[in-house]
């Protein structure tokens, strides 16, 4: 199943399920980062539709947990309203569950990791590093205007909360962005342009990724074919050796009888 996963109240995951996800080498993850109002959610929906990824919004999953009325939800709501980052264990469990239920192996994780602790915890628990990281770069003034104009009725769209979220993004998330930049995994996108123009830049990045993925698959296919050819030749060689030894023993036996 591709597209955006509908956030729902999480249930406790089994250790076996978590281990299965962690050991799945085929899983591909792309982190999507940007300040509040940078348009990353809009772009993720477009990417999911065009390139077959499942879009997982950390924010949507956390809000779904809040709406579930659970004890964890109450704690999460309090932290979000204060502009704080929710502890990694909560967010990662929600992401784990959504990834397992999606039936897909390609994921856009939107709004995560939000700090270095998030990043390290995810990579240590899942044993998965992102293929690359998309960073939607947008000035604070533009993001603030967008948030105030979108009128979604979200509790975290109040001005005081918005300012706190910007502060957390600058202090906590920018170091994560710099970390991936130093690793050569960061793609920085100008998010000030209209959404369709931004997506043209995004498509160029994903087209290169898909070409690389297709090339890798072709390489794997070629490797398998070469292996099959070698095995076929080995079988023929063993059959020929077996035939030669059989002939040798037959002649030797006949020689002994004549003797």
Short mmCIF file of C-alpha atoms in Angstrom, two decimals:
data_model
loop_
_atom_site.label_atom_id
_atom_site.label_comp_id
_atom_site.label_asym_id
_atom_site.label_seq_id
_atom_site.Cartn_x
_atom_site.Cartn_y
_atom_site.Cartn_z
CA UNK A 1 0.00 0.00 0.00
CA UNK A 2 1.42 3.36 -1.05
CA UNK A 3 0.39 6.90 -0.22
CA UNK A 4 -0.18 8.45 3.16
CA UNK A 5 -0.87 6.19 6.12
CA UNK A 6 -3.90 7.21 8.09
CA UNK A 7 -2.76 7.95 11.61
CA UNK A 8 -4.61 5.96 14.24
CA UNK A 9 -4.19 5.23 17.93
CA UNK A 10 -1.17 2.92 18.34
CA UNK A 11 -1.30 -0.52 19.85
CA UNK A 12 1.57 -2.27 21.62
CA UNK A 13 3.91 -3.90 19.11
CA UNK A 14 5.39 -7.32 19.61
CA UNK A 15 9.16 -7.65 19.87
CA UNK A 16 9.07 -10.05 16.92
CA UNK A 17 7.44 -7.41 14.71
CA UNK A 18 10.02 -4.80 15.67
CA UNK A 19 12.85 -7.25 15.00
CA UNK A 20 11.39 -8.14 11.59
CA UNK A 21 11.33 -4.49 10.57
CA UNK A 22 14.85 -3.85 11.90
CA UNK A 23 16.32 -6.79 9.99
CA UNK A 24 14.60 -6.02 6.68
CA UNK A 25 17.50 -4.87 4.50
CA UNK A 26 15.11 -3.94 1.67
CA UNK A 27 13.51 -1.11 3.67
CA UNK A 28 14.34 2.32 2.27
CA UNK A 29 13.82 5.45 4.35
CA UNK A 30 14.04 9.10 3.37
CA UNK A 31 13.85 11.75 6.07
CA UNK A 32 11.99 14.93 5.15
CA UNK A 33 12.88 17.95 7.25
CA UNK A 34 11.94 21.61 7.26
CA UNK A 35 10.51 24.19 9.60
CA UNK A 36 6.80 24.38 10.45
CA UNK A 37 5.01 25.72 7.37
CA UNK A 38 7.83 24.91 4.93
CA UNK A 39 5.45 22.82 2.82
CA UNK A 40 7.07 19.44 3.40
CA UNK A 41 3.71 17.71 4.02
CA UNK A 42 2.37 18.92 0.66
CA UNK A 43 5.48 17.73 -1.12
CA UNK A 44 5.44 14.35 0.63
CA UNK A 45 1.90 13.72 -0.65
CA UNK A 46 3.10 14.42 -4.19
CA UNK A 47 6.18 12.20 -3.79
CA UNK A 48 4.07 9.33 -2.42
CA UNK A 49 1.72 9.55 -5.41
CA UNK A 50 4.42 9.77 -8.09
CA UNK A 51 7.16 7.52 -6.71
CA UNK A 52 5.35 4.85 -4.66
CA UNK A 53 6.56 5.83 -1.20
CA UNK A 54 4.47 5.67 1.95
CA UNK A 55 4.28 9.03 3.68
CA UNK A 56 4.52 8.87 7.46
CA UNK A 57 4.04 12.17 9.25
CA UNK A 58 5.49 12.08 12.76
CA UNK A 59 3.25 15.00 13.68
CA UNK A 60 0.08 13.31 12.44
CA UNK A 61 0.93 10.11 14.30
CA UNK A 62 1.51 12.04 17.52
CA UNK A 63 -1.75 13.97 17.13
CA UNK A 64 -3.59 10.68 16.57
CA UNK A 65 -2.17 9.39 19.83
CA UNK A 66 -3.41 12.54 21.56
CA UNK A 67 -6.90 12.03 20.11
CA UNK A 68 -6.92 8.45 21.37
CA UNK A 69 -7.23 9.77 24.92
CA UNK A 70 -4.40 7.59 26.21
CA UNK A 71 -2.12 8.51 29.09
CA UNK A 72 0.76 8.90 26.64
CA UNK A 73 -1.44 11.12 24.50
CA UNK A 74 -2.00 13.53 27.36
CA UNK A 75 1.73 13.76 27.98
CA UNK A 76 2.45 14.26 24.28
CA UNK A 77 -0.17 17.02 24.01
CA UNK A 78 1.37 18.88 26.92
CA UNK A 79 4.83 18.71 25.34
CA UNK A 80 3.62 19.81 21.90
CA UNK A 81 1.74 22.79 23.37
CA UNK A 82 4.93 23.83 25.12
CA UNK A 83 6.84 23.55 21.82
CA UNK A 84 9.01 20.72 23.18
CA UNK A 85 10.24 17.66 21.33
CA UNK A 86 8.42 14.45 22.22
CA UNK A 87 10.76 11.72 23.59
CA UNK A 88 12.13 9.42 20.89
CA UNK A 89 10.60 6.26 22.34
CA UNK A 90 7.06 7.53 21.75
CA UNK A 91 7.62 8.68 18.17
CA UNK A 92 9.68 5.66 17.11
CA UNK A 93 7.06 3.20 18.38
CA UNK A 94 4.39 5.02 16.38
CA UNK A 95 6.59 4.99 13.28
CA UNK A 96 7.42 1.29 13.73
CA UNK A 97 3.76 0.35 13.86
CA UNK A 98 2.85 2.48 10.84
CA UNK A 99 5.74 1.06 8.80
CA UNK A 100 4.77 -2.52 9.58
CA UNK A 101 1.11 -1.93 8.77
CA UNK A 102 1.78 -0.13 5.49
CA UNK A 103 2.81 -3.22 3.52
CA UNK A 104 5.41 -1.09 1.73
CA UNK A 105 9.20 -1.01 1.93
CA UNK A 106 9.78 2.63 0.90
CA UNK A 107 9.02 5.40 3.39
CA UNK A 108 9.07 9.17 3.60
CA UNK A 109 9.36 10.08 7.27
CA UNK A 110 8.15 13.65 7.56
CA UNK A 111 9.19 15.81 10.54
CA UNK A 112 11.60 13.30 12.05
CA UNK A 113 14.29 13.20 13.41
CA UNK A 114 13.87 16.54 15.12
CA UNK A 115 17.09 16.38 17.12
CA UNK A 116 20.30 14.38 17.43
CA UNK A 117 18.82 12.10 20.06
CA UNK A 118 15.92 11.23 17.70
CA UNK A 119 18.38 10.48 14.91
CA UNK A 120 20.66 8.25 16.97
CA UNK A 121 17.75 6.41 18.60
CA UNK A 122 16.10 5.62 15.26
CA UNK A 123 19.27 4.37 13.61
CA UNK A 124 20.25 2.31 16.66
CA UNK A 125 16.82 0.71 17.10
CA UNK A 126 15.92 0.17 13.45
CA UNK A 127 19.43 -0.41 12.08
CA UNK A 128 18.32 1.72 9.13
CA UNK A 129 20.05 4.80 7.78
CA UNK A 130 18.20 7.10 5.38
CA UNK A 131 18.97 6.87 1.68
CA UNK A 132 19.11 10.65 1.78
CA UNK A 133 17.50 13.63 3.53
CA UNK A 134 15.31 16.30 1.96
CA UNK A 135 15.51 19.71 3.59
CA UNK A 136 12.86 22.25 2.58
CA UNK A 137 14.56 25.56 3.25
CA UNK A 138 12.24 28.50 3.93
CA UNK A 139 12.66 31.77 5.87
CA UNK A 140 10.94 31.98 9.26
CA UNK A 141 8.84 34.96 8.16
CA UNK A 142 7.41 33.05 5.19
CA UNK A 143 6.70 29.95 7.29
CA UNK A 144 4.95 32.05 9.94
CA UNK A 145 2.72 33.68 7.31
CA UNK A 146 1.81 30.30 5.82
CA UNK A 147 0.90 28.80 9.19
CA UNK A 148 -1.30 31.73 10.15
CA UNK A 149 -3.05 31.63 6.76
CA UNK A 150 -3.70 27.89 6.56
CA UNK A 151 -6.35 28.05 9.30
CA UNK A 152 -6.40 24.32 10.04
CA UNK A 153 -7.70 24.80 13.52
CA UNK A 154 -4.76 22.94 15.01
CA UNK A 155 -3.95 23.68 18.63
CA UNK A 156 -0.25 23.99 17.80
CA UNK A 157 -0.94 26.75 15.24
CA UNK A 158 -1.30 29.43 17.92
CA UNK A 159 1.25 32.23 17.63
CA UNK A 160 2.96 31.48 20.94
CA UNK A 161 3.31 27.81 20.07
CA UNK A 162 4.49 28.65 16.55
CA UNK A 163 7.33 30.78 17.92
CA UNK A 164 8.36 27.96 20.27
CA UNK A 165 8.36 25.48 17.39
CA UNK A 166 10.59 27.75 15.32
CA UNK A 167 12.98 28.07 18.25
CA UNK A 168 13.14 24.30 18.71
CA UNK A 169 13.66 23.77 14.97
CA UNK A 170 16.59 26.21 14.86
CA UNK A 171 18.22 24.91 18.04
CA UNK A 172 17.57 21.17 17.67
CA UNK A 173 16.81 20.22 14.07
CA UNK A 174 19.37 22.33 12.20
CA UNK A 175 22.24 20.32 13.80
CA UNK A 176 20.63 17.13 12.39
CA UNK A 177 20.48 18.73 8.96
CA UNK A 178 24.14 19.70 9.22
CA UNK A 179 25.03 16.13 10.30
CA UNK A 180 23.55 14.68 7.10
CA UNK A 181 25.04 17.48 5.03
CA UNK A 182 28.52 16.48 6.23
CA UNK A 183 27.73 12.86 5.30
CA UNK A 184 26.82 13.94 1.78
CA UNK A 185 23.22 12.78 2.18
CA UNK A 186 21.44 16.15 2.23
CA UNK A 187 19.40 17.69 -0.59
CA UNK A 188 18.49 21.30 0.13
CA UNK A 189 15.41 22.61 -1.68
CA UNK A 190 14.22 26.21 -2.01
CA UNK A 191 10.73 25.96 -0.49
CA UNK A 192 9.79 29.63 -1.07
CA UNK A 193 8.64 28.92 -4.62
CA UNK A 194 5.08 27.82 -5.54
CA UNK A 195 4.37 24.18 -4.64
CA UNK A 196 4.39 22.94 -8.26
CA UNK A 197 7.78 24.53 -8.91
CA UNK A 198 9.17 23.07 -5.71
CA UNK A 199 7.96 19.64 -6.80
CA UNK A 200 9.85 19.94 -10.08
CA UNK A 201 13.05 20.23 -8.03
CA UNK A 202 11.95 17.29 -5.89
CA UNK A 203 11.18 15.14 -8.94
CA UNK A 204 14.68 15.72 -10.29
CA UNK A 205 16.15 14.31 -7.07
CA UNK A 206 13.84 11.30 -6.94
CA UNK A 207 14.32 10.54 -10.62
CA UNK A 208 18.06 10.23 -9.98
CA UNK A 209 17.36 8.05 -6.96
CA UNK A 210 15.05 5.80 -8.99
CA UNK A 211 17.60 5.54 -11.80
CA UNK A 212 20.24 4.52 -9.26
CA UNK A 213 17.80 2.01 -7.73
CA UNK A 214 17.00 0.53 -11.17
CA UNK A 215 20.71 0.30 -11.95
CA UNK A 216 21.31 -1.49 -8.67
CA UNK A 217 18.52 -3.94 -9.43
CA UNK A 218 19.97 -4.61 -12.89
CA UNK A 219 23.37 -5.20 -11.28
CA UNK A 220 21.80 -7.67 -8.86
CA UNK A 221 20.06 -9.45 -11.73
CA UNK A 222 23.34 -9.63 -13.68
CA UNK A 223 25.10 -11.01 -10.61
CA UNK A 224 22.44 -13.70 -10.22
CA UNK A 225 22.70 -14.61 -13.90
CA UNK A 226 26.49 -14.86 -13.68
CA UNK A 227 26.17 -17.08 -10.61
CA UNK A 228 23.66 -19.31 -12.40
CA UNK A 229 26.02 -19.60 -15.40
CA UNK A 230 28.96 -20.53 -13.17
CA UNK A 231 26.85 -23.16 -11.40
CA UNK A 232 25.73 -24.58 -14.73
CA UNK A 233 29.35 -24.84 -15.93
CA UNK A 234 30.40 -26.44 -12.64
CA UNK A 235 27.68 -29.07 -12.98
CA UNK A 236 28.83 -29.87 -16.51
CA UNK A 237 32.43 -30.10 -15.32
CA UNK A 238 31.51 -32.46 -12.49
CA UNK A 239 29.50 -34.63 -14.89
CA UNK A 240 32.48 -34.80 -17.27
CA UNK A 241 34.88 -35.67 -14.44
CA UNK A 242 32.47 -38.35 -13.24
CA UNK A 243 32.25 -39.78 -16.79
CA UNK A 244 36.03 -39.81 -17.17
CA UNK A 245 36.54 -41.57 -13.83
CA UNK A 246 33.87 -44.09 -14.76
CA UNK A 247 35.63 -44.85 -18.05
CA UNK A 248 38.96 -45.09 -16.25
CA UNK A 249 37.65 -47.62 -13.72
CA UNK A 250 35.93 -49.65 -16.45
CA UNK A 251 39.20 -49.91 -18.42
CA UNK A 252 41.15 -50.68 -15.28
CA UNK A 253 38.71 -53.44 -14.36
CA UNK A 254 38.89 -54.89 -17.87
CA UNK A 255 42.70 -54.82 -17.73
CA UNK A 256 42.74 -56.70 -14.45
CA UNK A 257 40.40 -59.35 -15.83
CA UNK A 258 42.64 -59.87 -18.90
CA UNK A 259 45.63 -60.09 -16.65
#
